[in-house]
Amino acid sequence: MTAIQMNAELLRNMSIIAEDENLLKRAAKYLRKLVAEKQKDPTEFSKDEFFARIDQAKKGPTFELRQDETLEDLIKRVG
């Protein structure tokens, strides 16, 4: 289904509920939720998530950069 077809279907369905204020409010609320999800930055996280990531990283292995070793060399070495 193309975007134009989906848009037409959405408008048809909206015309069906256009007389019911409660249904329109629910539809608008859901659409706002969808827009917020689309606009959310996937790299953004809460303070609690940040500290949880720090705690998880502390439990993992650590690697030291050897003298005269580049970051690319380290990545190749530890895979």
PDB file of C-alpha atoms in Angstrom:
ATOM      1  CA  MET A   1       0.000   0.000   0.000  1.00  0.00           C
ATOM      2  CA  THR A   2       1.390   3.374  -0.993  1.00  0.00           C
ATOM      3  CA  ALA A   3       1.565   6.403   1.266  1.00  0.00           C
ATOM      4  CA  ILE A   4      -1.175   8.080  -0.772  1.00  0.00           C
ATOM      5  CA  GLN A   5      -3.452   5.060  -0.349  1.00  0.00           C
ATOM      6  CA  MET A   6      -2.758   4.913   3.365  1.00  0.00           C
ATOM      7  CA  ASN A   7      -3.455   8.635   3.693  1.00  0.00           C
ATOM      8  CA  ALA A   8      -6.780   8.183   1.867  1.00  0.00           C
ATOM      9  CA  GLU A   9      -7.708   5.281   4.145  1.00  0.00           C
ATOM     10  CA  LEU A  10      -6.842   7.336   7.206  1.00  0.00           C
ATOM     11  CA  LEU A  11      -9.012  10.224   5.996  1.00  0.00           C
ATOM     12  CA  ARG A  12     -11.916   7.852   5.200  1.00  0.00           C
ATOM     13  CA  ASN A  13     -11.737   6.416   8.703  1.00  0.00           C
ATOM     14  CA  MET A  14     -11.522   9.884  10.239  1.00  0.00           C
ATOM     15  CA  SER A  15     -14.672  10.926   8.363  1.00  0.00           C
ATOM     16  CA  ILE A  16     -16.503   7.981   9.938  1.00  0.00           C
ATOM     17  CA  ILE A  17     -15.689   9.084  13.481  1.00  0.00           C
ATOM     18  CA  ALA A  18     -15.867  12.831  12.768  1.00  0.00           C
ATOM     19  CA  GLU A  19     -19.161  13.246  14.632  1.00  0.00           C
ATOM     20  CA  ASP A  20     -17.976  11.484  17.804  1.00  0.00           C
ATOM     21  CA  GLU A  21     -15.923  13.874  19.956  1.00  0.00           C
ATOM     22  CA  ASN A  22     -14.667  11.118  22.272  1.00  0.00           C
ATOM     23  CA  LEU A  23     -13.381   9.006  19.409  1.00  0.00           C
ATOM     24  CA  LEU A  24     -11.692  12.029  17.854  1.00  0.00           C
ATOM     25  CA  LYS A  25      -9.985  12.823  21.157  1.00  0.00           C
ATOM     26  CA  ARG A  26      -8.726   9.240  21.414  1.00  0.00           C
ATOM     27  CA  ALA A  27      -7.481   9.321  17.809  1.00  0.00           C
ATOM     28  CA  ALA A  28      -5.702  12.646  18.367  1.00  0.00           C
ATOM     29  CA  LYS A  29      -4.095  11.349  21.563  1.00  0.00           C
ATOM     30  CA  TYR A  30      -2.824   8.246  19.766  1.00  0.00           C
ATOM     31  CA  LEU A  31      -1.514  10.293  16.836  1.00  0.00           C
ATOM     32  CA  ARG A  32       0.397  12.564  19.242  1.00  0.00           C
ATOM     33  CA  LYS A  33       1.920   9.437  20.785  1.00  0.00           C
ATOM     34  CA  LEU A  34       3.013   8.174  17.352  1.00  0.00           C
ATOM     35  CA  VAL A  35       4.534  11.551  16.472  1.00  0.00           C
ATOM     36  CA  ALA A  36       6.454  11.622  19.758  1.00  0.00           C
ATOM     37  CA  GLU A  37       7.836   8.123  19.061  1.00  0.00           C
ATOM     38  CA  LYS A  38       8.952   9.166  15.585  1.00  0.00           C
ATOM     39  CA  GLN A  39      10.663  12.303  16.876  1.00  0.00           C
ATOM     40  CA  LYS A  40      12.442  10.560  19.763  1.00  0.00           C
ATOM     41  CA  ASP A  41      16.208  10.463  19.411  1.00  0.00           C
ATOM     42  CA  PRO A  42      17.278   6.780  19.614  1.00  0.00           C
ATOM     43  CA  THR A  43      20.526   7.819  21.291  1.00  0.00           C
ATOM     44  CA  GLU A  44      18.707   9.668  24.077  1.00  0.00           C
ATOM     45  CA  PHE A  45      18.290   7.912  27.420  1.00  0.00           C
ATOM     46  CA  SER A  46      17.298   8.782  30.964  1.00  0.00           C
ATOM     47  CA  LYS A  47      19.597   9.403  33.920  1.00  0.00           C
ATOM     48  CA  ASP A  48      18.742   5.952  35.317  1.00  0.00           C
ATOM     49  CA  GLU A  49      19.498   4.306  31.967  1.00  0.00           C
ATOM     50  CA  PHE A  50      22.803   6.178  31.815  1.00  0.00           C
ATOM     51  CA  PHE A  51      23.933   4.926  35.228  1.00  0.00           C
ATOM     52  CA  ALA A  52      22.708   1.411  34.427  1.00  0.00           C
ATOM     53  CA  ARG A  53      24.937   1.451  31.338  1.00  0.00           C
ATOM     54  CA  ILE A  54      27.877   2.631  33.463  1.00  0.00           C
ATOM     55  CA  ASP A  55      27.299  -0.196  35.960  1.00  0.00           C
ATOM     56  CA  GLN A  56      27.039  -2.737  33.129  1.00  0.00           C
ATOM     57  CA  ALA A  57      30.255  -1.446  31.550  1.00  0.00           C
ATOM     58  CA  LYS A  58      32.092  -1.821  34.849  1.00  0.00           C
ATOM     59  CA  LYS A  59      31.226  -5.529  34.846  1.00  0.00           C
ATOM     60  CA  GLY A  60      32.563  -6.106  31.344  1.00  0.00           C
ATOM     61  CA  PRO A  61      36.117  -6.699  30.204  1.00  0.00           C
ATOM     62  CA  THR A  62      38.575  -3.833  30.081  1.00  0.00           C
ATOM     63  CA  PHE A  63      41.255  -3.204  27.500  1.00  0.00           C
ATOM     64  CA  GLU A  64      44.309  -1.001  27.678  1.00  0.00           C
ATOM     65  CA  LEU A  65      45.802   0.864  24.784  1.00  0.00           C
ATOM     66  CA  ARG A  66      49.397  -0.280  24.405  1.00  0.00           C
ATOM     67  CA  GLN A  67      52.202   2.176  23.903  1.00  0.00           C
ATOM     68  CA  ASP A  68      52.302   3.430  20.300  1.00  0.00           C
ATOM     69  CA  GLU A  69      49.029   1.580  19.545  1.00  0.00           C
ATOM     70  CA  THR A  70      46.247   3.382  17.708  1.00  0.00           C
ATOM     71  CA  LEU A  71      42.588   2.982  18.523  1.00  0.00           C
ATOM     72  CA  GLU A  72      42.147   1.111  15.259  1.00  0.00           C
ATOM     73  CA  ASP A  73      44.919  -1.296  16.297  1.00  0.00           C
ATOM     74  CA  LEU A  74      43.191  -1.906  19.639  1.00  0.00           C
ATOM     75  CA  ILE A  75      39.894  -2.630  17.913  1.00  0.00           C
ATOM     76  CA  LYS A  76      41.594  -5.124  15.587  1.00  0.00           C
ATOM     77  CA  ARG A  77      43.351  -6.779  18.528  1.00  0.00           C
ATOM     78  CA  VAL A  78      40.310  -7.238  20.733  1.00  0.00           C
ATOM     79  CA  GLY A  79      37.930  -7.818  17.845  1.00  0.00           C
TER      80      GLY A  79
END
